[in-house]
Short mmCIF file of C-alpha atoms and ligand atoms in Angstrom, two decimals:
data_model
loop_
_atom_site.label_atom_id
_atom_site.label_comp_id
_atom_site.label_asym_id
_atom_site.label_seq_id
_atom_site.Cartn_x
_atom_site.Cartn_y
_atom_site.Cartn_z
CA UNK A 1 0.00 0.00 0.00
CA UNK A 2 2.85 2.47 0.67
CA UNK A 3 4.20 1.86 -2.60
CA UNK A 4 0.99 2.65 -4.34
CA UNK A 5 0.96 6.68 -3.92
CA UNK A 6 4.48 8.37 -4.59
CA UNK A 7 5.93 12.25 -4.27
CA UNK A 8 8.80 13.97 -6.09
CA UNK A 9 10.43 17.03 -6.27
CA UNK A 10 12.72 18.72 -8.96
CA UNK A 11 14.43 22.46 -8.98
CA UNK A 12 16.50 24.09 -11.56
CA UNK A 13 17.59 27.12 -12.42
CA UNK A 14 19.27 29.09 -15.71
CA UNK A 15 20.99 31.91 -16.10
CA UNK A 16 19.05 34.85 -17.87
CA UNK A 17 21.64 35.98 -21.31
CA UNK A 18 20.49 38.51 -24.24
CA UNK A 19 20.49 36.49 -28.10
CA UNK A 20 18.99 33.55 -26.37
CA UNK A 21 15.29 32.47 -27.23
CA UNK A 22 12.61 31.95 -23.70
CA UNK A 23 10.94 28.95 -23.26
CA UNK A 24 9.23 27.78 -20.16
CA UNK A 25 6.83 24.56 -20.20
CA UNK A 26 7.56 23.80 -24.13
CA UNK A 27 6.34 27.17 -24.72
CA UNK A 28 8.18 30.69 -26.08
CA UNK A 29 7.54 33.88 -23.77
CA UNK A 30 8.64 36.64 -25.84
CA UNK A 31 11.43 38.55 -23.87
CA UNK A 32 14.73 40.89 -24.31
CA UNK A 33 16.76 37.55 -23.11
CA UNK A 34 16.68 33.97 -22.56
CA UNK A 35 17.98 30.91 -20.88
CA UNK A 36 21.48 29.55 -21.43
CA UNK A 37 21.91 25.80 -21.13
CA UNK A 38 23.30 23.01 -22.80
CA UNK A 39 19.59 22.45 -24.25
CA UNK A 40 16.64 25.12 -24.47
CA UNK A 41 17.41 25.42 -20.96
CA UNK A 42 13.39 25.12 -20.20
CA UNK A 43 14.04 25.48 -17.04
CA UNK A 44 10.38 24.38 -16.04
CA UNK A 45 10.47 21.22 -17.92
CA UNK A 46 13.91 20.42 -16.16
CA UNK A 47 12.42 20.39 -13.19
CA UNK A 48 9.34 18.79 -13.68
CA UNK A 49 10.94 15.69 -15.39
CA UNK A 50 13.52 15.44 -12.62
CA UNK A 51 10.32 15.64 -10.01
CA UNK A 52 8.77 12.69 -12.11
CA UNK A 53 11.95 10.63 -12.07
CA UNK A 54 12.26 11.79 -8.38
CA UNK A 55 9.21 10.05 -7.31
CA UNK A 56 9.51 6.70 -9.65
CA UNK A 57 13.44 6.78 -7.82
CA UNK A 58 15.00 6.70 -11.27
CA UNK A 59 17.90 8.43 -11.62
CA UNK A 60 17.73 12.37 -12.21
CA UNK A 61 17.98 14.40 -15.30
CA UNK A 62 21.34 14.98 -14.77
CA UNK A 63 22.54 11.14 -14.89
CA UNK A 64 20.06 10.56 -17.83
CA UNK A 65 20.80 13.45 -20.16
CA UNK A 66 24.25 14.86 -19.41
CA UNK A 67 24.87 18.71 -20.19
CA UNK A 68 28.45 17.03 -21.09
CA UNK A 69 27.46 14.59 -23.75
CA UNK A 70 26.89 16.33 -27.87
CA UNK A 71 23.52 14.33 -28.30
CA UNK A 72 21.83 16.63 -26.05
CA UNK A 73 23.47 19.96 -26.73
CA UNK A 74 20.43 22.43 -28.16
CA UNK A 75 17.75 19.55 -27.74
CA UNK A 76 14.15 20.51 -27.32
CA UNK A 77 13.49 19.33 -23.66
CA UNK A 78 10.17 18.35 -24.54
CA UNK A 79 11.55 15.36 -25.38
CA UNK A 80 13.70 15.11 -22.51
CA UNK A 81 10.28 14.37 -20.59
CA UNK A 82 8.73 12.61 -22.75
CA UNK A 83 11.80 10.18 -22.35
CA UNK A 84 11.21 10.58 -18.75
CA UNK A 85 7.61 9.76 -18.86
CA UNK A 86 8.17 6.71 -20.48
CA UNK A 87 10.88 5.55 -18.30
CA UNK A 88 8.47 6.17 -15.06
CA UNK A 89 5.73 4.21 -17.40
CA UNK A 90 7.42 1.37 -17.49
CA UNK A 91 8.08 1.42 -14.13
CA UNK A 92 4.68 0.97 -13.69
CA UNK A 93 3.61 4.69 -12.61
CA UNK A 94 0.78 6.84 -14.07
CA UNK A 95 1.29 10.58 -12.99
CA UNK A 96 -1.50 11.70 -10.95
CA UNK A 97 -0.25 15.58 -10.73
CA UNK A 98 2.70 18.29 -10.99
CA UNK A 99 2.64 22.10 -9.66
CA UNK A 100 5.08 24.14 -10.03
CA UNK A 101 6.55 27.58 -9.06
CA UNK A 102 8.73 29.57 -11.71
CA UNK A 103 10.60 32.01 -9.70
CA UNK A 104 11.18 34.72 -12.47
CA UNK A 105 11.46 38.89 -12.00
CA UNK A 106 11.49 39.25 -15.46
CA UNK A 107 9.27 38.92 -17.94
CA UNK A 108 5.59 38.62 -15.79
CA UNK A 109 4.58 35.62 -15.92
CA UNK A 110 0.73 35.96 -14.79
CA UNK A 111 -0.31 35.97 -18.50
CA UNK A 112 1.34 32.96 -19.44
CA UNK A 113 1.50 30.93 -16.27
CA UNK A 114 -2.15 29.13 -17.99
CA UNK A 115 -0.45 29.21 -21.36
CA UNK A 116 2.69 26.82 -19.81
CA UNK A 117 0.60 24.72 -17.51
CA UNK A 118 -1.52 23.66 -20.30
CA UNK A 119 1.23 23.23 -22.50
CA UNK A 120 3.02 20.67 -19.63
CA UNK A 121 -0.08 19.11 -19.01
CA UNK A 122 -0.37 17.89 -23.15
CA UNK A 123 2.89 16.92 -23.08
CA UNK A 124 2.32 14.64 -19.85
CA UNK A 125 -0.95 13.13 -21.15
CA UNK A 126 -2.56 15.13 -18.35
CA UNK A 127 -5.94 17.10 -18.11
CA UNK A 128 -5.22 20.73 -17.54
CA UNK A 129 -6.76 20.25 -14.51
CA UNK A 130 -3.47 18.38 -13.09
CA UNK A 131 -1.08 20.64 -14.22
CA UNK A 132 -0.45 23.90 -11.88
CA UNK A 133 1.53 26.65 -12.48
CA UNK A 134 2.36 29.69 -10.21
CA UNK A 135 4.65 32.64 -11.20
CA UNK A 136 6.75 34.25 -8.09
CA UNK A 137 9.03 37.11 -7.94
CA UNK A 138 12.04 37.06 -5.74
CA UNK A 139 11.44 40.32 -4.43
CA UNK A 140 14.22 42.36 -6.47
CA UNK A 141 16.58 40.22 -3.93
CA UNK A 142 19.95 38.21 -5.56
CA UNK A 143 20.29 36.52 -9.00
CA UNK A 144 16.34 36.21 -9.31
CA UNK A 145 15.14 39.35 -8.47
CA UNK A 146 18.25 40.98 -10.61
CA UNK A 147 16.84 39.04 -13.60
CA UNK A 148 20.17 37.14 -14.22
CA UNK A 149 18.07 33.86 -14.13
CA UNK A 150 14.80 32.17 -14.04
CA UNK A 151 14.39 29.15 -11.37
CA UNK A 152 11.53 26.60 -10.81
CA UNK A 153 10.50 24.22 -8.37
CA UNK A 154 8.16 21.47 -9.16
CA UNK A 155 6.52 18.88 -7.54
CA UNK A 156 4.65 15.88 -8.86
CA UNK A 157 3.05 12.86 -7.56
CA UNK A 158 2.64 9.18 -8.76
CA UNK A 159 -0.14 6.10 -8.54
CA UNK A 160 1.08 2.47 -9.10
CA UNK A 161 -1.18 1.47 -11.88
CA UNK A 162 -0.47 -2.28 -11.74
MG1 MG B 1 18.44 22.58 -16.51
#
């Protein structure tokens, strides 16, 4: 029974560079600058798939995908989750939920916060219902609030379907 019901948590964060393009949840904000990474650097869909491999206790994002290895450098990271998804599949996990918190200054986010969650939630299979997505500030305090990055923390949660 305590098997059946599982939690997991990701975080990641990007810095914030001009001539780069802004995506968040598989989907482009239009902004001055964007995320530098050794993919899109979606930093939301970073940390949602390593909250879904968190709670099947697969290894994380890092030890799947490494930001070392030329197969991943400037891949979509939509399919970075969808590779995820299917690994926690066949584990024998459906996902049940994610929320998530992008911690961003800069650009506002409270026009496109439904935009991303919906956007998440097609690309887990999910009813937008069980996709949540909250935009914080950091208050104008450190790399956050200076708008030298973009950070999000995500959550998600698991049933056994088997
Ligand atoms: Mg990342």
């Amino acid at each position: 029974m305590k098997d059946q019901f599982r939690v997991g948590i990701g975080y990641d964060i990007h810095r914030l560079i001009e001539g780069r393009r802004l995506v968040l949840g598989g989907v482009e904000v239009k902004h001055e600058k964007g995320l530098v990474g050794h993919s899109d650097a979606d930093v939301v869909l970073h940390a949602v798939t390593d909250a879904l491999l968190g709670a099947a206790g697969l290894p994380d994002i890092g030890d799947l995908f490494p930001d070392d290895d030329p197969a991943y450098e400037g891949i979509d990271s939509r399919k970075l989750l969808q590779d995820a998804v299917k690994r926690v599949r066949e584990c024998g996990f459906e996902i049940c939920n994610v929320d998530a918190i992008v911690h961003a200054e800069a650009p506002k986010l409270t026009p496109h916060k439904k935009r991303i969650a919906e956007s998440v939630a097609l690309l887990l299979g999910l009813g937008s219902g069980a996709v949540s997505v909250k935009a914080k500030t950091n208050e104008g305090m450190g790399v956050l609030g200076q708008t030298d990055a973009i950070a999000c923390t995500a959550t998600a949660s698991l049933f056994r379907s088997g």
